[in-house]
Each structure stands twice: as C-alpha cells, then as structure tokens.
Short mmCIF file of C-alpha atoms in Angstrom, two decimals:
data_model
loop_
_atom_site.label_atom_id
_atom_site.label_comp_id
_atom_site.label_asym_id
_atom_site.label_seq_id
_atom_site.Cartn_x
_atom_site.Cartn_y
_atom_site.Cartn_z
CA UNK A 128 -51.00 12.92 83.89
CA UNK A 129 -48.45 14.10 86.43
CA UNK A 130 -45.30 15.34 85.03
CA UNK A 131 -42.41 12.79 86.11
CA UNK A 132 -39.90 13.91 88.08
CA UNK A 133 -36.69 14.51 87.18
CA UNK A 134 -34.99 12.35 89.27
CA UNK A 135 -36.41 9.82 87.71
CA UNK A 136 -34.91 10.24 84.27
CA UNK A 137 -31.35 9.84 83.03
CA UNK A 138 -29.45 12.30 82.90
CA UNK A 139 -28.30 11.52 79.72
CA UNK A 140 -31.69 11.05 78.23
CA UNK A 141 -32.76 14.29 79.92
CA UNK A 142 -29.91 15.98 78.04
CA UNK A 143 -30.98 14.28 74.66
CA UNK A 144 -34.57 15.52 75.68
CA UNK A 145 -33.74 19.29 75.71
CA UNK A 146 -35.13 21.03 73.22
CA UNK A 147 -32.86 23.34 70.94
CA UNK A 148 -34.63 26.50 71.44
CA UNK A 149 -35.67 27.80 75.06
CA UNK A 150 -37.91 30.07 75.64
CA UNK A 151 -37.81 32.07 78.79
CA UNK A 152 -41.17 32.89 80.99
CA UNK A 153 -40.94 36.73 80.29
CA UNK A 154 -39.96 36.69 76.20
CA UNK A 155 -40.71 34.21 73.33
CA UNK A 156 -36.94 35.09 71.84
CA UNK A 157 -35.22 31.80 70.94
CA UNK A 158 -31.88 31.18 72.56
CA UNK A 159 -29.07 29.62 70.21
CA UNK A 160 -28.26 25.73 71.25
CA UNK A 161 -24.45 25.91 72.18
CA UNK A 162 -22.20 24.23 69.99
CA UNK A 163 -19.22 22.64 71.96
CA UNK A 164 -15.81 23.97 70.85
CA UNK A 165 -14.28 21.03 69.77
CA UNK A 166 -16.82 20.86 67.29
CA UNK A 167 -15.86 24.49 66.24
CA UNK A 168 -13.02 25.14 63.79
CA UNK A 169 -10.65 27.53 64.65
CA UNK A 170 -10.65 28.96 61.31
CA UNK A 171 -12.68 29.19 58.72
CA UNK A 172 -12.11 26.93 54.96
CA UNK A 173 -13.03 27.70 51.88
CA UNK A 174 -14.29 25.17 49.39
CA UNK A 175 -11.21 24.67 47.52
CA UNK A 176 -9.61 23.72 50.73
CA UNK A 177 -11.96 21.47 51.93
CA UNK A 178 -11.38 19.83 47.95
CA UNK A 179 -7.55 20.25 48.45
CA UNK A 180 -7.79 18.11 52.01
CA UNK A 181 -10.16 15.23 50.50
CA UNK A 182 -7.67 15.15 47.46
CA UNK A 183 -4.68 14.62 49.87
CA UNK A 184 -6.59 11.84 52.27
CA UNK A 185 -7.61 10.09 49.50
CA UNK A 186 -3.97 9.74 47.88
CA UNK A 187 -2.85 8.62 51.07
CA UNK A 188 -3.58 5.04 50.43
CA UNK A 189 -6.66 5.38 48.77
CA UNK A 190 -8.54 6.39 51.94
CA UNK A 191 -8.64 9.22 54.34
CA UNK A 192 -6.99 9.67 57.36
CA UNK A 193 -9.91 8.20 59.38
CA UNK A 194 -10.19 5.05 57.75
CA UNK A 195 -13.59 5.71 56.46
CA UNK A 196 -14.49 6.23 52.42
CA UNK A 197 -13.33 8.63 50.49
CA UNK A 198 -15.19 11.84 50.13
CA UNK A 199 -17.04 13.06 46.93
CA UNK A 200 -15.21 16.14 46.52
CA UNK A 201 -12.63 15.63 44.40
CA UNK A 202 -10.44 18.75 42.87
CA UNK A 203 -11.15 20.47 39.76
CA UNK A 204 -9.71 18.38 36.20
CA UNK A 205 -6.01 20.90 34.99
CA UNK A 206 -7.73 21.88 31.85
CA UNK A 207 -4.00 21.37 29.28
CA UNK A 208 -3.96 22.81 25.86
CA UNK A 209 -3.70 20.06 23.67
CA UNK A 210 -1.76 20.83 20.44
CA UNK A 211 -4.00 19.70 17.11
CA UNK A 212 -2.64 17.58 15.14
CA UNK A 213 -1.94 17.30 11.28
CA UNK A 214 -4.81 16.06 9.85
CA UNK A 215 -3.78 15.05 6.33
CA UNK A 216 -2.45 11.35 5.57
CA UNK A 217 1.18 10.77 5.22
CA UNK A 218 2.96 12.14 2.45
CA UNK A 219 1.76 9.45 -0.58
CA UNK A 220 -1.09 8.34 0.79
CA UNK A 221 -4.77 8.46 0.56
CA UNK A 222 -8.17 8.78 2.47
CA UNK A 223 -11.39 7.43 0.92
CA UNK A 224 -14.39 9.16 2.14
CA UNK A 225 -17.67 7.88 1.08
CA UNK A 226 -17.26 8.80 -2.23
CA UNK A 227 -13.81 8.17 -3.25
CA UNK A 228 -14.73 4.71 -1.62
CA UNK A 229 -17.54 4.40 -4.06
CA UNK A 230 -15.32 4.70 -7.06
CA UNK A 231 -12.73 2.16 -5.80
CA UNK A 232 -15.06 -0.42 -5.37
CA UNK A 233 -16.84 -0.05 -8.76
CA UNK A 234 -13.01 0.02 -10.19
CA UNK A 235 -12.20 -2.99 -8.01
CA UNK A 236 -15.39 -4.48 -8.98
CA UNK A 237 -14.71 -4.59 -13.01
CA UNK A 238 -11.26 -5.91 -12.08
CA UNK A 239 -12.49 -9.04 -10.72
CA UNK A 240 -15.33 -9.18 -13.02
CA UNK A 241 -12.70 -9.31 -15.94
CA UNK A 242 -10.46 -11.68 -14.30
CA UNK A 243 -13.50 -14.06 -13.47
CA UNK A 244 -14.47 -13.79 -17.04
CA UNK A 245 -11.48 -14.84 -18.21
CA UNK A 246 -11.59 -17.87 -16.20
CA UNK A 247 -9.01 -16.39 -13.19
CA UNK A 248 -9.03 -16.91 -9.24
CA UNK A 249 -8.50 -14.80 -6.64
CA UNK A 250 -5.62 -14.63 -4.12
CA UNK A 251 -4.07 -12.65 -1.64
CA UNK A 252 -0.80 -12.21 0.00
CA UNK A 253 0.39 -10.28 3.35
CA UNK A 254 1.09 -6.56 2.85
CA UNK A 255 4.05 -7.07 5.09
CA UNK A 256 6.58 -9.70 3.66
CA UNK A 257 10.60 -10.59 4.33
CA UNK A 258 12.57 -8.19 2.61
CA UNK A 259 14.89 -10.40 1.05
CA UNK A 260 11.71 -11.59 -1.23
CA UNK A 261 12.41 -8.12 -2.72
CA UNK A 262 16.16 -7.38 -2.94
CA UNK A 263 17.12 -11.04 -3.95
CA UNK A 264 17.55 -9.73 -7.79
CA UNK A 265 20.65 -7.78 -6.91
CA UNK A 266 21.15 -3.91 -8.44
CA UNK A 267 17.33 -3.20 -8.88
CA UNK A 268 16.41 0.29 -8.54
CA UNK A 269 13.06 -1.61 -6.21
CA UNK A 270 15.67 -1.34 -3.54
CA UNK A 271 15.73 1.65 -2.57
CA UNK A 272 12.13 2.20 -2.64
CA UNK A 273 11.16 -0.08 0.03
CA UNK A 274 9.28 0.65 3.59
CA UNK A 275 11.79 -1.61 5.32
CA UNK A 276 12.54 -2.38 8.86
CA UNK A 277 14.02 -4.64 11.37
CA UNK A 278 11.01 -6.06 13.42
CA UNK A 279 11.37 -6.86 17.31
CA UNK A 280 12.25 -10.55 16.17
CA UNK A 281 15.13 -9.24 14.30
CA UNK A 282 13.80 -10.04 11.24
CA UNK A 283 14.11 -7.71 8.29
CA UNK A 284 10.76 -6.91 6.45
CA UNK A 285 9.12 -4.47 4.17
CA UNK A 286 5.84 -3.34 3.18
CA UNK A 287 5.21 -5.26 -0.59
CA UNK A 288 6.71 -2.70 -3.10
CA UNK A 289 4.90 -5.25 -5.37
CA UNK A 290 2.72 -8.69 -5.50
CA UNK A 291 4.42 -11.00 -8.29
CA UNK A 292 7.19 -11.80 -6.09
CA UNK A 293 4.60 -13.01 -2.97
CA UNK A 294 2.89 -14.73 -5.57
CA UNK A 295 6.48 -16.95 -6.46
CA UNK A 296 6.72 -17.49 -2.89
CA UNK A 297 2.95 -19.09 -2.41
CA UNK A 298 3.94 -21.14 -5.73
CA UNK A 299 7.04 -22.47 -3.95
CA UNK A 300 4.78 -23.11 -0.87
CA UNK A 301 2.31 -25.15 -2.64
CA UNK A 302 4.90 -27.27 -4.86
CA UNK A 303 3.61 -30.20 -6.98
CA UNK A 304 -0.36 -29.70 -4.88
CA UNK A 305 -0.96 -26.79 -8.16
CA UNK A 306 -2.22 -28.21 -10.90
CA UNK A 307 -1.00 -26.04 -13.90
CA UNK A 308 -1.38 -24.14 -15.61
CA UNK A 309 -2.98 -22.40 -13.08
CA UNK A 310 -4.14 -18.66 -13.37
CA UNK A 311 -4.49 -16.10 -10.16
CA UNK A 312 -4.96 -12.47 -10.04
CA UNK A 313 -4.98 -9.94 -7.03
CA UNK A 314 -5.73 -6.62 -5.84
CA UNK A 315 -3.48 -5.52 -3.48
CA UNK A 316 -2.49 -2.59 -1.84
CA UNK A 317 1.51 -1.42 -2.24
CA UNK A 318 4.10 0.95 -0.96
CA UNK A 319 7.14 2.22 -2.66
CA UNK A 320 8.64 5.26 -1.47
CA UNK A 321 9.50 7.05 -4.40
CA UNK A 322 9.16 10.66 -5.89
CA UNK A 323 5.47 11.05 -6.60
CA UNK A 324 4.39 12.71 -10.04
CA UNK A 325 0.47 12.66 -11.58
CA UNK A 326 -0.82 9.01 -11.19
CA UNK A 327 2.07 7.83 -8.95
CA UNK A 328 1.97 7.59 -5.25
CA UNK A 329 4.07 6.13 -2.51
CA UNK A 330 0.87 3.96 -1.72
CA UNK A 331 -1.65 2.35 -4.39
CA UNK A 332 -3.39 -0.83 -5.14
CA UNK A 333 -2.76 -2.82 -7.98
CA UNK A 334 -4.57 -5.30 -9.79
CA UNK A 335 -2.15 -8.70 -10.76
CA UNK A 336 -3.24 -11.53 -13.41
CA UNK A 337 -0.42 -14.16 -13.71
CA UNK A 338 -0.82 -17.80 -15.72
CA UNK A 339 1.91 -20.37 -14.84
CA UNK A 340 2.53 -23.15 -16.75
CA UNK A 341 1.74 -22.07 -20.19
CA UNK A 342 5.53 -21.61 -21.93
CA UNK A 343 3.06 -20.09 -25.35
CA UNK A 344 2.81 -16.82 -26.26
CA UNK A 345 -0.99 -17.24 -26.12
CA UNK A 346 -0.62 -16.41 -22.29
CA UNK A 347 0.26 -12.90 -23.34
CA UNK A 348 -2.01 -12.78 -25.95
CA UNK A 349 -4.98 -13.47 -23.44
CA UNK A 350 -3.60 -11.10 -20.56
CA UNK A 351 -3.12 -8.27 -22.80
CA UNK A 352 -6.95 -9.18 -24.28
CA UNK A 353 -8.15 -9.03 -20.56
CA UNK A 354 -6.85 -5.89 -20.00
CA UNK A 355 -8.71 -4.36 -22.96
CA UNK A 356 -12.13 -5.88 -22.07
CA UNK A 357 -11.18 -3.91 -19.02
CA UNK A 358 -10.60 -0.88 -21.16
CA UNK A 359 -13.85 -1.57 -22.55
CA UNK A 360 -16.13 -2.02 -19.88
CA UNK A 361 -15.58 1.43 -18.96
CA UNK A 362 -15.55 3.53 -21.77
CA UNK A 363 -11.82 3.72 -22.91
CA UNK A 364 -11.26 3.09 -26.24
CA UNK A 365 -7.80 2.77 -28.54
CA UNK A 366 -7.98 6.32 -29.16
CA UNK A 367 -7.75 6.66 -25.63
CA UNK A 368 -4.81 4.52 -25.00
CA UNK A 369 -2.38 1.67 -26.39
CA UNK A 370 0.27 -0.92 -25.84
CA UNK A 371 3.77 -0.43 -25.97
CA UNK A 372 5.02 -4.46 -27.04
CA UNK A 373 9.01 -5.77 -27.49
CA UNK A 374 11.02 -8.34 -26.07
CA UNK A 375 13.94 -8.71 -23.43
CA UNK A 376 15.15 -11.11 -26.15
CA UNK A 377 15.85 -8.12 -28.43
CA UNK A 378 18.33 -6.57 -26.16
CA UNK A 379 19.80 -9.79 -25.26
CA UNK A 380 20.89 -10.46 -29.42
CA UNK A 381 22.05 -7.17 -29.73
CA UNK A 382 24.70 -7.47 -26.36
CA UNK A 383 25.53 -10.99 -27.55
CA UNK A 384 27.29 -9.62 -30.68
CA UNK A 385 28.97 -7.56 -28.26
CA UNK A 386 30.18 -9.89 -26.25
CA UNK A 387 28.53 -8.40 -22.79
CA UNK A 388 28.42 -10.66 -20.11
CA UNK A 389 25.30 -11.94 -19.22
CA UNK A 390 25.69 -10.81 -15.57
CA UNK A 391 25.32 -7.23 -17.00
CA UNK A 392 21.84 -7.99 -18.56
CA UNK A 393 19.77 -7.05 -15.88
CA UNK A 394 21.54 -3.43 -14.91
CA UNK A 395 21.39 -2.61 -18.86
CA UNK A 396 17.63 -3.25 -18.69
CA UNK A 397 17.42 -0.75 -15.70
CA UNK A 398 19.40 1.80 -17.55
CA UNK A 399 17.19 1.42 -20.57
CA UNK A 400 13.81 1.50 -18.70
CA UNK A 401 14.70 5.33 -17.67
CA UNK A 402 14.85 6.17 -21.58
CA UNK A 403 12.04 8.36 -21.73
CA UNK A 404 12.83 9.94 -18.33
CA UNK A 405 16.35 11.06 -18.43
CA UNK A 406 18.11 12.94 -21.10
CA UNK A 407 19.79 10.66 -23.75
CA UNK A 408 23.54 11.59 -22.93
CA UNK A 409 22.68 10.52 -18.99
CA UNK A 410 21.81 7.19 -20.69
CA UNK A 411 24.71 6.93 -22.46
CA UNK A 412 27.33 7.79 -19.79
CA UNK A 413 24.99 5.20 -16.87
CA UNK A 414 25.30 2.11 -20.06
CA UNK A 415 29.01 3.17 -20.44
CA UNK A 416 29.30 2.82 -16.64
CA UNK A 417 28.66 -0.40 -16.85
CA UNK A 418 31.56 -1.87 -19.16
CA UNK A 419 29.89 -1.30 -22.45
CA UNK A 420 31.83 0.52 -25.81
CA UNK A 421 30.85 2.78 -27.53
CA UNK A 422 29.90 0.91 -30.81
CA UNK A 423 27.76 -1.43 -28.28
CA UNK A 424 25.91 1.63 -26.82
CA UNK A 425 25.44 3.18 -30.07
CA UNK A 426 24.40 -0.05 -31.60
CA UNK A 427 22.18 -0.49 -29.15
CA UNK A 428 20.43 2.68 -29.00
CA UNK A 429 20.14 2.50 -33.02
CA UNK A 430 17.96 -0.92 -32.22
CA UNK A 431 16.06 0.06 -28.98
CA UNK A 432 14.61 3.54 -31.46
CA UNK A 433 13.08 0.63 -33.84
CA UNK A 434 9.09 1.01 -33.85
CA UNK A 435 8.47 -1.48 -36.66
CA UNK A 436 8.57 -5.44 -36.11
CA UNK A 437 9.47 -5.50 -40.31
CA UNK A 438 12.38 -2.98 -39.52
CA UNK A 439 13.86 -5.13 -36.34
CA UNK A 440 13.58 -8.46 -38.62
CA UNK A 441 15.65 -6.80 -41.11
CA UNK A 442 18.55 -5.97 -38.74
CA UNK A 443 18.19 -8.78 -36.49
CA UNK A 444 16.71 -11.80 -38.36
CA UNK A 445 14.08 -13.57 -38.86
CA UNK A 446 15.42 -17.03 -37.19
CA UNK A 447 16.05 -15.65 -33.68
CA UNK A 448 13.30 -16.09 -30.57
CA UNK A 449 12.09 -12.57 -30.75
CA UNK A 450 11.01 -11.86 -33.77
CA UNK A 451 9.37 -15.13 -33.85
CA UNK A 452 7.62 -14.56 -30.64
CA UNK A 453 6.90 -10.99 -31.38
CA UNK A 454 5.39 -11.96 -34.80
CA UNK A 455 3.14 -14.76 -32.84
CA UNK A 456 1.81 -12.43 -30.55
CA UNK A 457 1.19 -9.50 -33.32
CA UNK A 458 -0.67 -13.10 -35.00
CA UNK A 459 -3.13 -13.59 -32.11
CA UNK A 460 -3.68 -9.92 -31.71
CA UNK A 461 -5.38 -10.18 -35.42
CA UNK A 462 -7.79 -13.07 -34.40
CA UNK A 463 -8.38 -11.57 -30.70
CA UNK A 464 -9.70 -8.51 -32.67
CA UNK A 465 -7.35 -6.12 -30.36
CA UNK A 466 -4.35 -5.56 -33.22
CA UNK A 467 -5.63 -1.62 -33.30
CA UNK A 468 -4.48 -1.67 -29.37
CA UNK A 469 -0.84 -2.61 -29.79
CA UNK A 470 2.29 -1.64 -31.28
CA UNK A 471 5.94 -2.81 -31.17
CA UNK A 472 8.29 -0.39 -29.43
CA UNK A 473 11.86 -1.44 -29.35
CA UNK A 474 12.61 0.65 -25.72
CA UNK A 475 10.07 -0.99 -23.84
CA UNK A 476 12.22 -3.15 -21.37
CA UNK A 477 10.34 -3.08 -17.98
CA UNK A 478 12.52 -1.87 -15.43
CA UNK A 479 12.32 -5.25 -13.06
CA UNK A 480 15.24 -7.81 -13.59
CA UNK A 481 12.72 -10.95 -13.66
CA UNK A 482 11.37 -10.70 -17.33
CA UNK A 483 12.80 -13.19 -19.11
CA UNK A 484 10.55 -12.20 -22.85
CA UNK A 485 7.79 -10.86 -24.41
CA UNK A 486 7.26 -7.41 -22.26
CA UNK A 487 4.51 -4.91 -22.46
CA UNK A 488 3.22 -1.51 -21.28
CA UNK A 489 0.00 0.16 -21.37
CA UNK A 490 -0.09 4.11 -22.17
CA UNK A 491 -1.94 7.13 -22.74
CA UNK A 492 -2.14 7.97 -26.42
CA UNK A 493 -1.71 12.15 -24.96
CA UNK A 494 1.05 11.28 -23.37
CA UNK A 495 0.70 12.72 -20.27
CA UNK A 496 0.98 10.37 -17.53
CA UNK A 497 3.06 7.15 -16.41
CA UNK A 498 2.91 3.51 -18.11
CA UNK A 499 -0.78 2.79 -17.03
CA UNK A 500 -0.27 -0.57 -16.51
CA UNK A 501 2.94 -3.31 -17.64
CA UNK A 502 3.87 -6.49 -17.50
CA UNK A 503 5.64 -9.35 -19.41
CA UNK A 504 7.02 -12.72 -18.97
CA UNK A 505 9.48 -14.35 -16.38
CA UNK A 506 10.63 -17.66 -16.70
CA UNK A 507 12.97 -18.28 -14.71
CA UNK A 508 11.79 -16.25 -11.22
CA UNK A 509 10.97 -19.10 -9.18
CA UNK A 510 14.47 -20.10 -9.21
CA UNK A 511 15.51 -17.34 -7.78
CA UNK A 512 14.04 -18.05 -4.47
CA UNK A 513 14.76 -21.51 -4.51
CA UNK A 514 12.13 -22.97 -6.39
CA UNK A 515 11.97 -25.17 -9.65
CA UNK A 516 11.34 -22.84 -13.03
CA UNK A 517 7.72 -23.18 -14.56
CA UNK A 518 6.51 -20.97 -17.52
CA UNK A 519 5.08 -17.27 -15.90
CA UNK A 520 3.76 -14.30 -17.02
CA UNK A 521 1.56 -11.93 -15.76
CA UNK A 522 1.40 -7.52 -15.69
CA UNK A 523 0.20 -5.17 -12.99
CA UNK A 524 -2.17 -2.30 -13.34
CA UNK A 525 -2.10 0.21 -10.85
CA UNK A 526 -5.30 2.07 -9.57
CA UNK A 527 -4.18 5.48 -9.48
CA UNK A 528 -2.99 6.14 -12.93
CA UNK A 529 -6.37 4.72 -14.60
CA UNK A 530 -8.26 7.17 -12.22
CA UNK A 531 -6.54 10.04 -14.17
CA UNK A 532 -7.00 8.51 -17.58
CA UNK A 533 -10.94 7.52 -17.19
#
C-alpha cells in the first residue's frame, strides 16, 4: 500500500500523529518531545505547596479557582496537645464498675424483696424537684445542703436532698383517687452537699417505706419489723446493730412546763439532733440561743439522758401520749419477736422538723459509724404543702452506711 501523501492529511491530525520519540537515519538516540512553555512552571513546588494552594482554592468558596472539584490533597491535621482530664467522680460521688454494680443490685434486690413481702409497692419520684418542696419547713439545717439552682425557666430547683417530701407531693397529686391506707417504698438516688465522714456521701441512694392512713402505732411496729427481716436476710444480727426508739412527744411535755412557744419546737429538735456530735456546752449555748432558761435547758437535758421507758414514766407520767405510745410500741415489739432489737433513748429526735411522734434510728452496736438508717412519724406534713393531714410514717435507710456495717 502506497504511503499517503501528506497533503492529504490534516495538519492537525498529522501533528497528533507524530510520534514522541524520533529517530534520525544515522543514530537510534531518542530525541525528547518538546514541552511548550506555558505548560512549564517557572519554578519549581514542593509538595507542601502544592497542599498549601489546594487548601486555599478550596476555602475560597468551597471550590478552586477554576471552577472544577476540589483536589484530594488536603494539608496535614495541627496535631494540639490535649490536656487529660481528672478522671475521678466529683467530690461525693461514686462509680460502679462491674463489681460494685453487682453488690448494689443484690442490696437493691433484698430491699424490694422485703418491702414486697411486707405487702409494699413501688414508686418513684424525679431526682430533680422545686426547691421550695425542701425549704418550706423554715430553719432546717436541709437547707443548706441542697444542689440548688435557678433553671433557664427561672424556676428554682434542687437535686432531692431526700424522697418523703416528693412522696407528700404525689399524695397531694392523687387526692381522694388513694385508697388508704396505702403503703409505698422507693429507692432513690440523693444529693446533699454536706461534709462527708465513713458511710456518708454527698450522693447515695436510699431505700423509703411509708404507710399513710394508719394513725396506730402498729405502722411503726411493722416498719421497724421490715427493717430487721432486712437485717436478717443478710447476716446481721442484734449483736450487730440496734434501734435507738423515743418520741417528739417527750420533748414537747417537757417545753410545755416551760412555757416555750410552740414555734420554737422545731429549731430545739435541730439543736438536740447534734447531741452526740457537738460538745455538750455548744448545745447548751445553740438551745439558750433560742429563748430558752436555764432551768428549761437543764431540765431538758436531765430528760433527753433518760434510757429507760420505767425511768421517763416516773418523771413524766404515765397519762401523757408518749409514754403510752412508747409502751404500745415496746408491746408489739414482744409479739413481733424483735424486742432484743430496740431500746428507748430519750435523745433520739431526728433532725427533720416533720416528725410529729414516735421516732427511731438504726445503729451500730461498735459505734463507729452514722445512724444506719431513721425514721419516725409525721402527721401533719401534708399540710404543709397545701394538702389535707392523713396519718404518715415511714424511715429511710441509706445504702452507703449498711455497705460499711455488712
């Protein structure tokens, strides 16, 4: 086939057609294809640069100068040293690896066991709650332990400090739909930002039994007999711990022969609940704070050192409410088969304003740690919010103290 001729092709497809090597007749030595020179930069860039460029087009809008995508070059991540930070909960609180977790929930797990056995249903209230559900009882040292804040409705609320009072509130809620007596208990976590010694923290959960509707001392009787079936189920025995028993009624004879009003009932109470934490004479100058004489404080702490029921019905009587309550409960103690548990202990107040009666305190028989548990009974609470009165009592048994103990 004859070669064509030259004239007969394109020039521009005879240009494409040119090979990129050419060899001449006399040599076989390649010849270098010749770039044109505005394809050649003028000087040479390194990779970073190249990187640097892309970075810039693409900021530009997204795109690069062009129009066309974005490159994949993209510059190198600013490697910052990143502080570590403090690993350990807040002050108070508490982590529960696998097998801390494992003992909560078999202590949980015997709490609701108990309370089921005893014929009790479960509830549950929000951890976060209006503060004023808290500080409505005036002068309680609960006051200044709160986690309280102003939210970004302008409302003022605090982590629970405790669950009775959120248990009022549901009451109040419900109205006349509860059929009483009705009986609830709880676990629930708390906060109360106080100093922390062994077995008490700024955070904790807390088992709650409460009947309402039963104005008897046999609602004591049975929450007190709950709590050592409790005991029982896991090994503690009476030698192993007790209950502290008295009356709010006691304290309220002894400042009626004094004539102190009752407004001051409820900051005496405080004052006495810090008996076995503060030196006597501290006691003694905080009750004469308060308006009382001396003969009334002395009388008083004559009374509140009484650790026989026989003793207090000597000074007191045997006609008023509190030894006749007190002398009930001692009663059903003997048929519930718990009597070896308890004993009466004239300084046992409870430090909340609520009680109304018959209070109580659990304790370790060493006497090394905090009230294990307390409680008592509180008449008159629901009024405080609002609502209409109905016979209440109920305790609260912390999980960190037991922990310690068992």
């Amino acid at each position: 086939m004859s070669p064509l001729s030259s004239s007969l092709l394109n020039p521009r497809l005879s240009f494409s057609l040119k090979p990129l090597f050419l060899f001449s007749q006399s040599s076989f030595a390649p010849r270098k294809f010749q770039i044109p020179r505005q394809f050649v930069s003028a000087k040479r860039k390194t990779f970073s640069a190249l990187a640097s460029e892309q970075s810039s087009a693409t900021d530009n809008g997204g795109r690069s100068g062009g129009g066309g995508r974005s490159g994949a070059l993209s510059p190198s991540p600013v490697v910052e040293e990143v502080q570590r930070i403090d690993v350990n909960p807040p002050k108070g609180t508490r982590d529960f690896p696998p097998e801390d977790m494992r003992l909560r929930t078999w202590l949980f797990n015997h709490f609701r066991e108990v309370s089921r056995l005893f014929g009790f249903e479960e509830v549950d209230y929000p951890v976060l709650e209006s503060e004023v559900l808290f500080i409505r009882k005036a002068g309680e040292e609960i006051r200044d332990q709160l986690y309280c804040f102003e939210d970004r409705g302008n409302r003022r609320v605090a982590l629970r400090p405790e669950l009775t009072p959120s248990l009022a509130r549901l009451v109040i809620q419900k109205g006349k739909s509860l059929s009483l007596p009705l009986k609830w208990f709880a676990i629930g976590q708390c906060w109360r930002y106080e100093r922390m010694t062994r077995g008490r923290r700024r955070e904790h959960y807390q088992w709650n039994m409460d009947i309402l509707g039963l104005p008897e001392v046999t609602a004591e009787a049975e929450l007190i007999s709950s709590i050592v079936a409790f005991f029982k189920r896991i090994g503690i025995t009476e030698s192993d711990v007790g209950f502290k028993v008295s009356s709010r009624k006691v304290l309220q004879e002894v400042l009626r022969c004094y004539s102190v009003p009752e407004n001051l009932f409820g900051k005496v109470c405080i004052i006495i609940d810090k008996i076995e934490k503060i030196p006597i004479d501290e006691i003694k100058r905080e009750l004469n704070a308060t308006g009382l004489s001396e003969e009334a404080i002395e009388e008083l702490l004559q009374v509140l050192s009484i650790k026989s029921l026989t003793k207090l019905e000597e000074i007191l009587g045997g006609a008023g409410e509190a030894v006749a309550e007190l002398k009930e409960l001692f009663s059903l103690a003997e048929k519930f088969g718990y009597s070896e548990w308890i004993q009466f202990d004239a300084s046992v107040v409870r430090g909340l304003a609520y009680y109304t009666g018959i209070v109580f305190e659990g304790f370790d028989r060493q006497g090394k740690l905090r009230a294990i548990c307390g409680g008592g009974r509180y008449d008159r609470l629901l009024s405080t919010f609002g609502g209409d009165d109905v016979p209440a009592c109920g305790f609260g048994f912390g999980d960190a103290v037991i922990v310690e103990v068992s």
